[in-house]
Protein backbone atom coordinates (compact mmCIF):
# COMPACT_ATOMS: atom_id res chain seq x y z
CA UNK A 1 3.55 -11.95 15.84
CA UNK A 2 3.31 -14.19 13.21
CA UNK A 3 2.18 -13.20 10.03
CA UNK A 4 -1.16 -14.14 8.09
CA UNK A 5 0.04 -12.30 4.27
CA UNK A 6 -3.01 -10.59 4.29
CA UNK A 7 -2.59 -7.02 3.47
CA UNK A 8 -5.06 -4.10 2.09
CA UNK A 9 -5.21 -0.41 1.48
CA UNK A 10 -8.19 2.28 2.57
CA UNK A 11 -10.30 3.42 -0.31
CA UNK A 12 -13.16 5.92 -0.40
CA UNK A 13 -15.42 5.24 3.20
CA UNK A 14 -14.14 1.95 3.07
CA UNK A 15 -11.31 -0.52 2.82
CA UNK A 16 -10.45 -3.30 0.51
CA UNK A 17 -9.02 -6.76 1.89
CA UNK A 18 -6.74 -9.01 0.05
CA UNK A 19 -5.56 -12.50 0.44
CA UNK A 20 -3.71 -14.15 -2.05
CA UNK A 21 -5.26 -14.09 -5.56
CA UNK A 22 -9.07 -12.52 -3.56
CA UNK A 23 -10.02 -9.46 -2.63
CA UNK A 24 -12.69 -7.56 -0.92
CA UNK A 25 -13.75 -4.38 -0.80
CA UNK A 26 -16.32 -2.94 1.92
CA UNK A 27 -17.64 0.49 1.66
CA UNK A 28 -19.77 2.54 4.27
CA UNK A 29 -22.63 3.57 1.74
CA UNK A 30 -24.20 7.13 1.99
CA UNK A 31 -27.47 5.66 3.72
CA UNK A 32 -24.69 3.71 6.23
CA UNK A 33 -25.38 0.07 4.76
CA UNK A 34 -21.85 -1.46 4.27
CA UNK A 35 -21.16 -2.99 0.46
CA UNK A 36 -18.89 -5.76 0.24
CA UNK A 37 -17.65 -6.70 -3.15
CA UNK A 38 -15.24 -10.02 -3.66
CA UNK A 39 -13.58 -10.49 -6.70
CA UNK A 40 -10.18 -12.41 -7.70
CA UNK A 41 -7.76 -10.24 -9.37
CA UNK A 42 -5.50 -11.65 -11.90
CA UNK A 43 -1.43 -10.40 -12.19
CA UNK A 44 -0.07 -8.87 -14.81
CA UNK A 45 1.88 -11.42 -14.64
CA UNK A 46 0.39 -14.70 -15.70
CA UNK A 47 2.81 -17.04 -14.30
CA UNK A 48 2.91 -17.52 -11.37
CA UNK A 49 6.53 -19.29 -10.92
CA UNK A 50 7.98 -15.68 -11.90
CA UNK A 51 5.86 -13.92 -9.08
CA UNK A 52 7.70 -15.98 -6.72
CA UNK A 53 11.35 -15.30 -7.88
CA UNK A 54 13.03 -12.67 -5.46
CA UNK A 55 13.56 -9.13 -5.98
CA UNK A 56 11.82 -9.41 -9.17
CA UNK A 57 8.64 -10.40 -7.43
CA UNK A 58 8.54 -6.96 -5.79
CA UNK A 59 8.23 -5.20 -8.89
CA UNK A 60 5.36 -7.02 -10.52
CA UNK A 61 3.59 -6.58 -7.23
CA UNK A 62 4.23 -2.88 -6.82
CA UNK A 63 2.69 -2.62 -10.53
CA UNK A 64 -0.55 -5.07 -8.82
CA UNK A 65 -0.63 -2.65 -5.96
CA UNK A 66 -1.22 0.46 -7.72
CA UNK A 67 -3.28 -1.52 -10.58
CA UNK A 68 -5.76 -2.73 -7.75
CA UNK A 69 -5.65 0.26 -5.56
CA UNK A 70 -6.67 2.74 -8.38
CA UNK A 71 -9.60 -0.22 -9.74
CA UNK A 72 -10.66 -0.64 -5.91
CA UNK A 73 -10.62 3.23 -5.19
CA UNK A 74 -12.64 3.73 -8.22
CA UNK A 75 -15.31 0.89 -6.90
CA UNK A 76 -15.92 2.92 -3.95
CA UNK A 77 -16.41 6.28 -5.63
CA UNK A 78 -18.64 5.21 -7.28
CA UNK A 79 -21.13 4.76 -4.47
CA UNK A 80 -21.04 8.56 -3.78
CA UNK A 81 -21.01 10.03 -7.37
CA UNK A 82 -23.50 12.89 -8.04
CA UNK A 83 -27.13 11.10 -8.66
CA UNK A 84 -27.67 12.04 -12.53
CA UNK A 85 -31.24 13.20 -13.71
CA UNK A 86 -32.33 10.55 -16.21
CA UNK A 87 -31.27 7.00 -15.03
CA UNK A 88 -28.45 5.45 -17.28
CA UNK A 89 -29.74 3.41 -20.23
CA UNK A 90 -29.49 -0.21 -19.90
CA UNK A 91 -26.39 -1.72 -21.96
CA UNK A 92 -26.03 -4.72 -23.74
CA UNK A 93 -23.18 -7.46 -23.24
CA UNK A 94 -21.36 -5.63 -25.82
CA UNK A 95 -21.47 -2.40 -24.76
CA UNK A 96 -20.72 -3.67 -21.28
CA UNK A 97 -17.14 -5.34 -22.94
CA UNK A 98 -16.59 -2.18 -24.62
CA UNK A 99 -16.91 0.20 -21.27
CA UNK A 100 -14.94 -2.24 -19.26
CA UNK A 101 -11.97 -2.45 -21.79
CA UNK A 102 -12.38 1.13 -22.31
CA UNK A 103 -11.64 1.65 -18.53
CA UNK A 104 -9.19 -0.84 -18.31
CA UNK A 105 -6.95 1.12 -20.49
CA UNK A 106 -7.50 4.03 -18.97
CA UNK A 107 -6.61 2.86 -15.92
CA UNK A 108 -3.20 1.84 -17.29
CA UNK A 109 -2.72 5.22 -18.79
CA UNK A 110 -3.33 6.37 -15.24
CA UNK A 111 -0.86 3.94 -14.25
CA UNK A 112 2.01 4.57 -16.23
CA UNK A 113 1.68 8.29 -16.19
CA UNK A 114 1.88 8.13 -12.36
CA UNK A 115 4.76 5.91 -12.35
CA UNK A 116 5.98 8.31 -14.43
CA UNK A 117 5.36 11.39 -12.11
CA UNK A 118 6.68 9.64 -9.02
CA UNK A 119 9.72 8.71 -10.46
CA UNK A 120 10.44 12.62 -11.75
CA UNK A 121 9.63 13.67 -8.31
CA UNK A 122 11.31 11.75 -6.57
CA UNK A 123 14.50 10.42 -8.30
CA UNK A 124 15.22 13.01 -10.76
CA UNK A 125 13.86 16.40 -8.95
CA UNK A 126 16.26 15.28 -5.82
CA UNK A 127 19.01 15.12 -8.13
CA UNK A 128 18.77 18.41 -10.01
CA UNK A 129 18.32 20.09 -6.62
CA UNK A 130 21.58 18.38 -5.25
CA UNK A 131 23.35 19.33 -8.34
CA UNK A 132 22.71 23.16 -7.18
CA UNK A 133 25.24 23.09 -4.49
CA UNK A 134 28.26 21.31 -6.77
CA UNK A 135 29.80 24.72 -5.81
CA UNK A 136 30.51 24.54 -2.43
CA UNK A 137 30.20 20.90 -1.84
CA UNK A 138 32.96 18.61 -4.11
CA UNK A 139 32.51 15.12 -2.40
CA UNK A 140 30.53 12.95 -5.02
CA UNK A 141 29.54 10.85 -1.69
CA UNK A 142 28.03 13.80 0.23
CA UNK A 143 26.32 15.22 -2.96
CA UNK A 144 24.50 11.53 -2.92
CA UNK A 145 23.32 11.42 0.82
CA UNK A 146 22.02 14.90 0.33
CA UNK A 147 20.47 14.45 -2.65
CA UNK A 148 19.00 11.35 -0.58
CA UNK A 149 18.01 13.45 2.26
CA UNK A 150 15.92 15.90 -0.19
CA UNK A 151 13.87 12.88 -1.51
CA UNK A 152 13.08 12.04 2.01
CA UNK A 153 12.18 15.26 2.32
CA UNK A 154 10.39 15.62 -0.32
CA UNK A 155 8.42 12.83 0.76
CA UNK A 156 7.61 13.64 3.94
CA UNK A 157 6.56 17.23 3.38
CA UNK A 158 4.26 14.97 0.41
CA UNK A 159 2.85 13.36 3.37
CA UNK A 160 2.27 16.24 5.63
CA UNK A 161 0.81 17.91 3.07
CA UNK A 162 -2.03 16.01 2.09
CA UNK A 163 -2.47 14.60 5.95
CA UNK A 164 -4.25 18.23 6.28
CA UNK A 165 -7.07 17.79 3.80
CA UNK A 166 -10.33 16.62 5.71
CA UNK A 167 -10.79 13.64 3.36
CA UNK A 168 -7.65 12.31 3.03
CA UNK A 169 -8.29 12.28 7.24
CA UNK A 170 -11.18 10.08 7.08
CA UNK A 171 -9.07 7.80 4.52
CA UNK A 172 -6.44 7.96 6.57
CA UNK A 173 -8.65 6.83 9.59
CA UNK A 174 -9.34 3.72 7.73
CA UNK A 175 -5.89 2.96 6.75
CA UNK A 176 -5.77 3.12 10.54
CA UNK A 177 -9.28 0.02 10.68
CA UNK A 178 -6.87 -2.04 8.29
CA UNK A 179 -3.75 -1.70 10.12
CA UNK A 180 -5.61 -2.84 13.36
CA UNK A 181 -7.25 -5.87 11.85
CA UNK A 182 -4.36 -7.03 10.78
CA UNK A 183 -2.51 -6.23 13.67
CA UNK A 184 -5.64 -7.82 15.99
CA UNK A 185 -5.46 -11.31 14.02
CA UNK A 186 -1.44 -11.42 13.64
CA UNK A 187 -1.42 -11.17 17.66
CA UNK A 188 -4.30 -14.25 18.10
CA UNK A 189 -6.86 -12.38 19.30
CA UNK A 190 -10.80 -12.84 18.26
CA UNK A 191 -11.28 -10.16 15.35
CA UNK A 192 -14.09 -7.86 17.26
CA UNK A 193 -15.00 -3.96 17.48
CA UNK A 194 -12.92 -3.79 20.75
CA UNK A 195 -9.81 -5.96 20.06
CA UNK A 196 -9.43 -4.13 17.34
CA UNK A 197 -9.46 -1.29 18.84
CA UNK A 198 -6.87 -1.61 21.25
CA UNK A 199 -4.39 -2.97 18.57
CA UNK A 200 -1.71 -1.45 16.98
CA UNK A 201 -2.76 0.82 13.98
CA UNK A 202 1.17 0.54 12.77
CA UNK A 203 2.26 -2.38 10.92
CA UNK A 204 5.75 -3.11 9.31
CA UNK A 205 4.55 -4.53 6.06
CA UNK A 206 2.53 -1.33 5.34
CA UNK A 207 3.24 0.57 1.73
CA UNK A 208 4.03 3.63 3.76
CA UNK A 209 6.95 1.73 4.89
CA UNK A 210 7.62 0.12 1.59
CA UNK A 211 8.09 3.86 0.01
CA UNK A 212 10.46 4.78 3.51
CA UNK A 213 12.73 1.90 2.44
CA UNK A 214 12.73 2.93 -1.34
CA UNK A 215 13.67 6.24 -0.25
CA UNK A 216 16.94 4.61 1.75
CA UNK A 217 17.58 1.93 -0.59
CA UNK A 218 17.76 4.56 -3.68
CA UNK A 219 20.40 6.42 -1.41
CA UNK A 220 22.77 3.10 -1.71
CA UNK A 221 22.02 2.38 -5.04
CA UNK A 222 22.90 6.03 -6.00
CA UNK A 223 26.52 5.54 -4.96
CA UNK A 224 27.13 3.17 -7.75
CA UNK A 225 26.25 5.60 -10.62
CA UNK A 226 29.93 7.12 -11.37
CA UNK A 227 29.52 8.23 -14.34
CA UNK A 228 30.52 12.23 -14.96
CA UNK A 229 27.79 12.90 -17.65
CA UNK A 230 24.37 14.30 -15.90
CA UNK A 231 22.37 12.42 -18.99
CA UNK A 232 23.52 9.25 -17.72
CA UNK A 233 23.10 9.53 -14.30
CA UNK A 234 19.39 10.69 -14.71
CA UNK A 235 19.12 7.73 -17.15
CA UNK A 236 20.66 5.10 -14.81
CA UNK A 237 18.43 6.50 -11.73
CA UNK A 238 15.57 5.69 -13.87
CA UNK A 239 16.41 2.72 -14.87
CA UNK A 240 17.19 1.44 -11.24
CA UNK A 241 14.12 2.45 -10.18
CA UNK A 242 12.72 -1.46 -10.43
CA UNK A 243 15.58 -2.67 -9.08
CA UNK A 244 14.87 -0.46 -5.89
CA UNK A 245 11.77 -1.61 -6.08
CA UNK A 246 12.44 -5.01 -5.71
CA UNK A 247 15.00 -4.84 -3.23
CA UNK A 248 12.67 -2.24 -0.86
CA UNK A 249 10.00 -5.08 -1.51
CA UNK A 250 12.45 -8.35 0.10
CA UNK A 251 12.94 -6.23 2.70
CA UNK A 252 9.48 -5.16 3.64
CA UNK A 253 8.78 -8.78 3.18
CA UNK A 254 11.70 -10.38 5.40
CA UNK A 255 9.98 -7.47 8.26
CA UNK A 256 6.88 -8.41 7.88
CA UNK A 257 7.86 -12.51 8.85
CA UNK A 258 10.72 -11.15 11.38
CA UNK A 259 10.99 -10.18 14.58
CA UNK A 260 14.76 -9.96 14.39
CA UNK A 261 15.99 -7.16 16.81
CA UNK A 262 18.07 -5.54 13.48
CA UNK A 263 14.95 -5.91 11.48
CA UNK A 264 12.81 -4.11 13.68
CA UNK A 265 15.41 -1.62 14.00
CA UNK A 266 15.16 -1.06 10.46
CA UNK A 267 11.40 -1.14 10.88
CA UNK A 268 10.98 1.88 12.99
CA UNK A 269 11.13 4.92 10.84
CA UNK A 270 8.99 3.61 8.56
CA UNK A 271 6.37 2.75 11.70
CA UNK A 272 6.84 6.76 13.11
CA UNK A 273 6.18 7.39 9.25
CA UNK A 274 2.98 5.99 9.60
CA UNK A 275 1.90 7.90 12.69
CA UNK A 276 0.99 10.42 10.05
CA UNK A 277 -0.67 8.61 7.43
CA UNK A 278 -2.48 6.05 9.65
CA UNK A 279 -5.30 7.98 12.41
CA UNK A 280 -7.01 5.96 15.36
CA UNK A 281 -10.13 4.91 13.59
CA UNK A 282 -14.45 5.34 14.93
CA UNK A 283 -16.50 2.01 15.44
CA UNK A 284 -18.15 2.07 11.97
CA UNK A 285 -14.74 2.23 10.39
CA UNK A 286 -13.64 -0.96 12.12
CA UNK A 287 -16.84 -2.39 11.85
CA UNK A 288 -16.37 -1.80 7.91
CA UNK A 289 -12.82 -3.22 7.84
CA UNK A 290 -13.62 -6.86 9.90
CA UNK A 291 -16.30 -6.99 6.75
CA UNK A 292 -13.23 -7.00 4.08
CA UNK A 293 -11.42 -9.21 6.02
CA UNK A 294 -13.94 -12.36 6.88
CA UNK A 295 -14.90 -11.69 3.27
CA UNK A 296 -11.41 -13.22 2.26
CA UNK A 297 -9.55 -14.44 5.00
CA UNK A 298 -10.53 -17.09 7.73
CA UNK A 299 -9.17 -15.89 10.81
CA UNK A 300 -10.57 -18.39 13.18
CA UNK A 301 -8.52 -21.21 10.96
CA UNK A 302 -5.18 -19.12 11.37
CA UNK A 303 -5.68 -18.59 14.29
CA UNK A 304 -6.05 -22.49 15.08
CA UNK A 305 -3.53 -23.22 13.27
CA UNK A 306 -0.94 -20.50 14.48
CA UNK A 307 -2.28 -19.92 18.50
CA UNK A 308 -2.83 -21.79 21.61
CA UNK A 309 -6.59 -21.92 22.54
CA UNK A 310 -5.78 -19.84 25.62
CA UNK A 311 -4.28 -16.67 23.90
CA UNK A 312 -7.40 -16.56 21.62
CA UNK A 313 -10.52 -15.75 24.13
CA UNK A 314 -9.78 -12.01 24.86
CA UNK A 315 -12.55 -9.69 24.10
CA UNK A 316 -15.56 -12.33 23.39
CA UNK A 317 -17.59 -9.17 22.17
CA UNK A 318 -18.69 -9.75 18.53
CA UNK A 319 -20.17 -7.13 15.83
């Protein structure tokens, strides 16, 4: 499989697309007519030499991620908002600047604070729980994998959890559409309703997978911190937390271009991972994410440029 660097996340009834600096989003609107919005989103990170450097790369684009998801996510709400009464009043250019930096910042605030809440959940919380059984269990090493083994935990019972809600099911559904797009193109097949359908709704460069490795990679890093005072250690888990980010990020990368036998080893619980937060998706949902993706990505170029002509003509059936 080779791979085409596209990649994409499921927002409200829809999904958005992205490919390089462009995205797309396309949203199933309440009277079923499909909204496709392209814009080009611009880094955090101006230059883009430092983007490309590794292991630091990884943690300007997990910042990008949630940046984009959150802005994307609120583009689609926004289609099935409560009607008000009295239509909005018409603003002027000024007012217009004024909303937009208004929500800009607080969609940073929104941002940071759930940075924030992530990392107490899942790198501190572990290791106050672990530090409950210092009685009966002396070996620095074994405090370290369990406290590892209750962030996984954590993590998947996280997962479980919200799997249940009816919503987060449809959402889910079209995490599902984006995987098999993806999946449909990176194989060389003709992106249509049913070769999409039969493709894979797991994919090894999925976020789902990116927060499995964090979870093991934070296990190794752990084993560093020595130190005897419980400040420091919450301090230096904190303060790792980029690094772990970065690291988790080369190596979602490297399995994403790789079809290594080790790598796809390493793959695998991450894939069974997203068994529960990807669900086979309807027609519609499909139909929605090929519109994201031909809004940004040319898959009849890659696939010229990457297949034979022969493995390209299965399922001729368009949209």
């Amino acid at each position: 499989m080779k791979s085409s660097n596209i990649g994409g996340q499921a927002v409200l009834e829809g999904i958005m697309m992205k490919n390089k600096d462009q995205y797309a989003v396309a949203v199933r609107k309440p009277n079923q007519e499909i909204e496709v919005e392209v814009q080009r989103y611009n880094s955090i990170v101006p230059w883009e030499s430092v983007r490309k450097i590794p292991f630091i790369r990884g943690i300007f684009n997990f910042i990008d991620s949630m940046i984009l998801g959150m802005k994307t996510l609120m583009f689609s709400a926004s289609f099935f908002e409560e009607e008000e009464a009295e239509e909005k009043p018409v603003l002027t250019k000024e007012e217009q600047l004024k909303e937009e930096k208004k929500e800009k910042t607080m969609m940073g605030i929104v941002v940071a604070f759930s940075v924030v809440l992530a990392i107490a959940i899942f790198m501190v919380l572990p290791y106050f729980l672990s530090t409950l059984l210092k009685k009966v269990v002396s070996s620095r090493a074994i405090l370290t994998v369990i406290e590892g083994g209750i962030r996984l935990a954590i993590f998947l019972i996280y997962i479980l959890a919200i799997s249940k809600m009816e919503d987060i099911q449809r959402t889910f559904m079209y995490h599902g559409a984006e995987h098999k797009c993806i999946n449909c193109i990176e194989n060389g097949w003709n992106l249509t309703i049913d070769n999409v359908r039969k493709s894979s709704r797991q994919h090894k460069r999925c976020g789902t997978s990116f927060l499995f490795f964090v979870m093991i990679v934070s296990i190794v890093f752990c084993f560093f911190i020595t130190t005897e005072s419980p400040v420091l250690r919450v301090v230096f888990r904190i303060a790792m937390f980029p690094l772990i980010a970065g690291v988790s990020y080369e190596i979602i990368r490297l399995a994403g271009n790789s079809e290594n036998i080790f790598i796809n080893f390493l793959s695998k619980p991450g894939l069974l991972v997203q068994k529960m937060t990807t669900k086979e998706p309807d027609d519609g949902m499909i139909e929605v994410a090929i519109c994201a993706v031909e809004a940004v990505f040319d898959w009849r170029a890659y696939q010229k440029e990457n297949f034979k002509a022969e493995d390209t003509q299965v399922g001729e059936t368009t949209r």
